[in-house]
């Protein structure tokens, strides 16, 4: 039985209620999945599920979202804390993500821990991981992975729920979250180190994947920064700044990101849609499956009932869905400033819904094979946006009044 109910509704599930339910089955005849144990273990406040066997589970991912995330210190120690808990009834270790095919390093680590008798040395482990993953050693890659493991992959905020909230993959508004649990300087430095190693490792599929992924993460972070610029410019009624920030985001950053993702087999919208259609027995069924596959990663419901819950960063989706929404947002803000009108979120939601629904029914065939040279695209992006990233970090360090205070939250 999933133990999620105890976590999700703690106002009802007090110790008496939990014990009553668990003891409704003879001890040993039920196994409870402590579903989100790396962030909110239930066994710790239920005396090891009051004697019922349980499996310590890493949930890690909601919605199958892209985006770097991990709690490496927690997953490295959690299973062993459960094992050594007083009167522990731990019988196994599990992984329960809502979606896979993202953050492979986290699943590699968690899988290995099932065979370990004690926590690993994380710095040493990730150094060896880099060698195993690419088939050779490189000082830049070792340093890059150590940086990632100590920052973006080591969220230590208590009870943190990772569900990619980047403005990139959320419907535009002035209420979007831009907070980070790590210092983006570490991510940018890791990106630079990956680019240094790229000429020697581009023949490795695993390196190609990771170069795309780390560049994608950087552009995701920069999107939040440009979003802050857009919000500040509109709030201060500065049309030139609004046009600049909005223009770079919509007409350069998003197209570059789409080209980057489209260059790798693992980041293609077309693959997702083709797999859905391939299950159909006729053309009508294929259209139905195609519509549902598009809907699930966007609106998830006829009217956006679970909007962007299963957001993805894929080639084709950036261009025809996310970029279109942000283009409308910037256009709407420009018109508001031009006519001296306030921004109306409700009216915008109605307008942007037509874009969202239009994507689901656009009938476009998306590539199922990668296009373009990953290294050339990534290098071009690096030359353009690494200096931009460094400049923004420098502004924060100096506390420059001319820059948004939360250019990188």
XYZ file of C-alpha atoms in Angstrom:
409
model
C 0.000 0.000 0.000
C 1.215 3.487 -0.785
C 1.896 5.506 2.348
C 1.218 8.740 0.458
C -2.095 9.373 2.204
C -0.359 9.893 5.552
C 1.860 12.572 4.001
C -0.772 14.280 1.843
C -3.481 14.626 4.507
C -1.710 14.970 7.867
C -4.633 16.847 9.412
C -6.668 13.651 9.316
C -3.953 11.031 9.621
C -2.792 11.384 13.209
C -0.967 8.543 15.039
C -4.206 6.946 16.239
C -5.770 6.896 12.771
C -2.577 5.626 11.104
C -2.113 2.834 13.617
C -5.775 1.820 13.387
C -5.565 1.468 9.615
C -2.252 -0.378 9.600
C -3.340 -2.780 12.338
C -6.473 -3.617 10.370
C -4.199 -6.100 8.578
C -2.186 -8.751 10.476
C 1.408 -7.621 11.049
C 3.623 -8.821 8.248
C 0.782 -9.233 5.727
C 1.041 -5.681 4.365
C 3.976 -3.799 2.843
C 3.801 -0.003 2.989
C 5.629 2.131 0.437
C 7.137 5.149 2.208
C 6.680 6.940 -1.076
C 8.542 10.239 -0.579
C 11.060 9.125 2.014
C 13.977 11.211 0.724
C 12.053 14.393 1.603
C 9.284 13.453 4.032
C 9.764 9.986 5.558
C 6.691 8.704 7.368
C 8.405 5.812 9.170
C 10.159 8.275 11.509
C 6.952 9.455 13.198
C 4.966 6.197 13.014
C 7.375 3.962 14.932
C 8.319 2.241 11.687
C 4.701 2.000 10.512
C 3.679 0.477 13.824
C 5.277 -2.850 13.005
C 4.201 -3.275 9.374
C 7.011 -3.907 6.847
C 7.854 -0.943 4.635
C 9.962 -0.017 1.623
C 12.013 3.195 1.691
C 11.245 4.943 -1.620
C 12.763 7.828 -3.533
C 10.034 9.704 -5.421
C 12.291 12.446 -6.845
C 10.229 13.540 -9.839
C 6.710 14.879 -10.333
C 5.110 15.022 -13.773
C 8.077 13.592 -15.649
C 9.437 17.148 -15.881
C 12.852 17.951 -17.273
C 15.077 20.067 -15.078
C 18.053 19.197 -12.902
C 17.114 18.173 -9.383
C 18.344 15.870 -6.684
C 18.750 15.384 -2.948
C 21.947 13.358 -3.026
C 22.834 13.769 0.646
C 19.372 12.638 1.673
C 19.202 9.599 -0.598
C 22.761 8.651 0.324
C 21.925 8.505 4.017
C 18.156 7.856 4.103
C 18.011 4.090 3.500
C 20.669 3.463 6.143
C 18.903 5.666 8.687
C 15.764 3.614 8.022
C 17.708 0.382 8.432
C 19.159 1.500 11.760
C 15.929 3.011 13.086
C 14.783 1.548 16.443
C 12.744 -1.619 15.795
C 12.993 -0.977 12.054
C 10.654 -2.948 9.793
C 12.447 -1.932 6.594
C 12.321 -4.722 4.011
C 13.480 -2.966 0.835
C 14.408 0.101 -1.156
C 12.419 1.462 -4.092
C 12.087 4.235 -6.638
C 8.668 5.742 -7.312
C 9.049 8.660 -9.767
C 6.001 9.950 -11.609
C 8.142 10.096 -14.731
C 11.531 8.804 -15.799
C 14.010 9.627 -18.590
C 15.438 12.645 -16.751
C 18.321 13.191 -14.290
C 19.931 9.797 -14.992
C 22.688 10.356 -12.426
C 20.162 10.311 -9.570
C 18.720 6.956 -10.611
C 22.224 5.575 -11.086
C 23.121 6.550 -7.521
C 19.873 5.310 -6.006
C 20.130 1.972 -7.820
C 23.650 1.431 -6.548
C 22.755 2.267 -2.945
C 20.489 -0.787 -2.826
C 23.686 -2.887 -2.915
C 25.643 -0.845 -0.405
C 26.023 -1.441 3.336
C 26.785 2.185 4.123
C 26.631 5.616 2.442
C 29.100 6.329 -0.351
C 31.617 9.155 -0.514
C 29.631 11.389 -2.861
C 32.579 13.348 -4.276
C 34.460 10.141 -5.030
C 31.361 8.397 -6.369
C 30.468 11.155 -8.815
C 34.082 11.372 -10.018
C 33.977 7.683 -10.886
C 30.511 8.148 -12.395
C 31.967 10.606 -14.905
C 34.576 8.019 -15.941
C 31.991 5.245 -16.272
C 29.546 7.417 -18.168
C 31.989 8.683 -20.782
C 34.520 5.852 -20.893
C 37.462 8.072 -20.041
C 38.766 10.561 -17.518
C 38.866 14.314 -17.990
C 39.651 16.817 -15.251
C 37.044 19.275 -16.516
C 34.262 16.687 -16.407
C 35.267 15.487 -12.937
C 35.181 19.075 -11.690
C 31.875 19.751 -13.461
C 30.126 16.782 -11.885
C 31.447 17.635 -8.425
C 30.013 21.133 -8.842
C 26.631 19.802 -9.956
C 26.515 17.274 -7.125
C 27.207 19.914 -4.498
C 24.647 22.383 -5.853
C 21.695 21.651 -8.141
C 21.715 17.941 -7.241
C 21.890 18.554 -3.506
C 18.689 20.293 -2.460
C 18.707 20.486 1.341
C 15.566 22.601 1.843
C 13.319 20.618 4.229
C 10.179 19.120 2.666
C 11.016 20.543 -0.788
C 8.751 19.290 -3.574
C 10.438 19.407 -6.974
C 7.917 20.157 -9.697
C 9.591 22.273 -12.343
C 8.196 25.750 -11.692
C 10.491 27.607 -14.098
C 8.721 30.443 -15.954
C 9.878 28.720 -19.151
C 7.318 25.939 -18.728
C 4.541 27.814 -16.944
C 1.719 29.956 -18.326
C 2.999 33.566 -18.264
C 1.814 35.813 -15.438
C 3.335 38.127 -12.830
C 3.008 35.461 -10.150
C 5.573 32.930 -11.362
C 8.217 31.461 -9.082
C 11.863 32.137 -9.830
C 13.490 30.803 -6.648
C 16.375 28.355 -6.812
C 17.752 26.002 -4.157
C 21.298 26.363 -5.468
C 23.806 28.988 -6.610
C 23.535 29.326 -10.403
C 27.238 30.259 -10.498
C 28.008 26.567 -9.911
C 25.797 25.563 -12.831
C 27.399 28.114 -15.159
C 30.887 26.980 -14.182
C 29.917 23.340 -14.806
C 28.577 24.390 -18.216
C 31.896 26.040 -19.049
C 33.768 22.880 -18.002
C 31.502 20.721 -20.194
C 32.204 22.988 -23.157
C 35.952 22.676 -22.520
C 35.730 18.881 -22.667
C 33.290 18.743 -25.583
C 35.751 18.419 -28.501
C 37.205 15.235 -26.973
C 33.922 13.568 -26.024
C 31.319 14.422 -28.682
C 31.535 10.895 -30.084
C 29.967 9.583 -26.851
C 26.173 9.490 -26.841
C 26.121 9.913 -23.067
C 28.191 13.085 -23.323
C 25.990 14.459 -26.098
C 22.953 13.923 -23.869
C 24.595 15.624 -20.888
C 25.862 18.579 -22.936
C 22.329 19.187 -24.197
C 20.907 18.748 -20.705
C 23.292 21.098 -18.916
C 22.868 23.751 -21.642
C 19.096 23.325 -21.398
C 19.286 23.885 -17.632
C 21.318 27.068 -18.085
C 18.785 28.463 -20.567
C 15.983 27.543 -18.168
C 17.668 29.604 -15.445
C 18.309 32.489 -17.842
C 14.629 32.439 -18.822
C 13.750 33.261 -15.209
C 16.210 36.143 -15.338
C 14.750 37.586 -18.535
C 11.262 37.125 -17.071
C 12.333 39.277 -14.122
C 13.645 41.901 -16.554
C 10.311 41.866 -18.392
C 8.356 42.242 -15.147
C 10.593 45.090 -13.937
C 10.433 46.914 -17.264
C 6.643 46.724 -17.354
C 6.335 47.797 -13.724
C 8.609 50.775 -14.357
C 6.871 51.590 -17.674
C 10.121 51.307 -19.647
C 9.170 50.276 -23.165
C 12.725 49.976 -24.539
C 13.796 47.605 -21.766
C 10.614 45.573 -22.192
C 11.182 45.201 -25.939
C 14.831 44.233 -25.394
C 14.265 41.575 -22.727
C 11.146 40.216 -24.393
C 12.770 40.207 -27.793
C 15.855 38.290 -26.665
C 13.733 35.723 -24.835
C 11.157 35.084 -27.567
C 13.216 35.583 -30.706
C 16.621 34.221 -29.712
C 16.780 32.204 -26.485
C 13.711 30.051 -27.169
C 14.593 29.354 -30.830
C 18.152 28.435 -29.824
C 16.865 26.137 -27.096
C 14.497 24.484 -29.562
C 17.330 23.928 -32.031
C 19.528 22.470 -29.287
C 16.870 20.029 -28.077
C 15.993 19.072 -31.656
C 19.588 17.974 -32.217
C 19.358 15.037 -29.772
C 17.210 11.904 -30.039
C 16.258 12.059 -26.363
C 14.600 15.484 -26.446
C 12.154 15.211 -29.361
C 8.422 15.887 -29.184
C 8.033 13.896 -32.401
C 9.203 10.688 -30.721
C 6.565 11.030 -27.994
C 3.793 11.597 -30.513
C 4.926 8.833 -32.845
C 4.947 6.301 -30.024
C 1.410 7.268 -29.044
C 0.149 6.997 -32.629
C 1.881 3.665 -33.162
C -0.554 1.979 -30.743
C -3.529 2.839 -32.935
C -5.357 0.355 -35.134
C -6.666 2.961 -37.583
C -6.288 6.603 -38.554
C -9.112 7.865 -36.332
C -7.577 6.151 -33.323
C -4.146 7.546 -34.225
C -5.577 11.080 -34.181
C -7.144 10.431 -30.776
C -3.878 9.142 -29.330
C -1.976 12.065 -30.831
C -4.403 14.537 -29.257
C -4.130 12.861 -25.868
C -0.328 12.733 -26.015
C -0.223 16.471 -26.739
C -2.846 17.255 -24.114
C -1.138 15.315 -21.347
C 2.082 17.369 -21.523
C 0.281 20.725 -21.830
C -3.322 21.365 -20.748
C -3.960 17.896 -19.300
C -7.714 18.253 -19.524
C -10.151 19.927 -21.929
C -9.703 23.325 -20.262
C -6.328 23.062 -18.591
C -7.507 21.280 -15.477
C -3.924 20.167 -14.647
C -2.170 22.855 -16.708
C 1.561 22.273 -17.258
C 1.741 19.565 -14.587
C 3.623 17.243 -16.949
C 5.592 19.983 -18.709
C 8.503 18.899 -20.894
C 11.426 20.696 -22.536
C 11.507 19.082 -25.975
C 12.378 20.165 -29.477
C 9.141 21.224 -31.191
C 7.346 21.898 -27.906
C 9.510 24.922 -27.101
C 8.866 26.489 -30.510
C 5.169 25.768 -30.944
C 3.919 25.943 -27.357
C 6.096 27.756 -24.803
C 7.571 30.365 -27.152
C 4.105 31.145 -28.558
C 2.734 31.782 -25.066
C 5.606 34.063 -24.125
C 5.367 35.878 -27.434
C 1.729 36.701 -26.708
C 2.610 37.767 -23.166
C 5.281 40.217 -24.316
C 3.040 41.511 -27.115
C 0.208 42.056 -24.628
C 2.477 43.956 -22.226
C 3.748 46.170 -25.038
C 0.177 47.010 -26.046
C -0.728 47.744 -22.421
C 2.179 50.169 -22.056
C 1.431 51.720 -25.421
C -2.168 52.458 -24.444
C -1.593 53.144 -20.751
C -3.651 50.156 -19.662
C -3.097 47.690 -16.807
C -2.366 44.062 -17.574
C -5.465 41.901 -17.194
C -4.518 38.309 -16.346
C -8.017 36.932 -16.904
C -8.212 38.348 -20.419
C -4.719 37.088 -21.161
C -5.619 33.611 -19.904
C -8.522 33.461 -22.330
C -6.298 34.549 -25.214
C -3.385 32.263 -24.385
C -5.728 29.298 -23.989
C -6.390 29.549 -27.719
C -2.655 29.103 -28.341
C -2.492 26.158 -25.933
C -5.529 24.466 -27.444
C -4.297 25.305 -30.932
C -1.087 23.380 -30.330
C -3.049 20.251 -29.436
C -4.945 20.341 -32.714
C -2.337 21.882 -35.039
C -1.864 18.610 -36.945
C 1.834 19.295 -37.419
C 4.193 16.364 -37.900
C 7.264 16.758 -35.727
C 10.664 15.230 -36.532
C 11.509 11.864 -35.002
C 15.158 12.108 -35.986
C 17.620 14.645 -34.575
C 18.510 17.612 -36.745
C 21.591 19.831 -36.629
C 25.013 19.538 -35.008
C 24.728 19.491 -31.224
C 28.223 20.827 -30.598
C 27.895 23.705 -33.066
C 24.555 24.737 -31.569
C 25.734 24.401 -27.967
C 28.946 26.315 -28.709
C 27.025 29.142 -30.376
C 24.688 29.345 -27.379
C 27.678 29.333 -25.039
C 29.394 32.198 -26.863
C 26.206 34.267 -26.682
C 24.851 33.457 -23.245
C 27.814 32.597 -21.013
C 28.989 36.243 -20.953
C 25.375 37.270 -20.317
C 25.173 34.881 -17.375
C 28.469 36.108 -15.927
C 27.369 39.722 -16.283
C 24.172 39.046 -14.368
C 26.037 37.246 -11.601
C 28.453 40.172 -11.342
C 25.546 42.607 -11.038
C 24.208 40.628 -8.093
C 27.586 40.515 -6.355
C 27.992 44.271 -6.782
C 24.372 44.924 -5.873
C 24.011 47.098 -8.951
C 20.906 49.298 -8.619
C 20.455 49.252 -12.384
C 19.825 45.529 -12.415
C 16.852 43.540 -11.108
C 17.564 42.530 -7.521
C 16.394 39.017 -8.295
C 17.957 38.558 -11.726
C 18.987 35.227 -10.288
C 16.849 34.562 -7.210
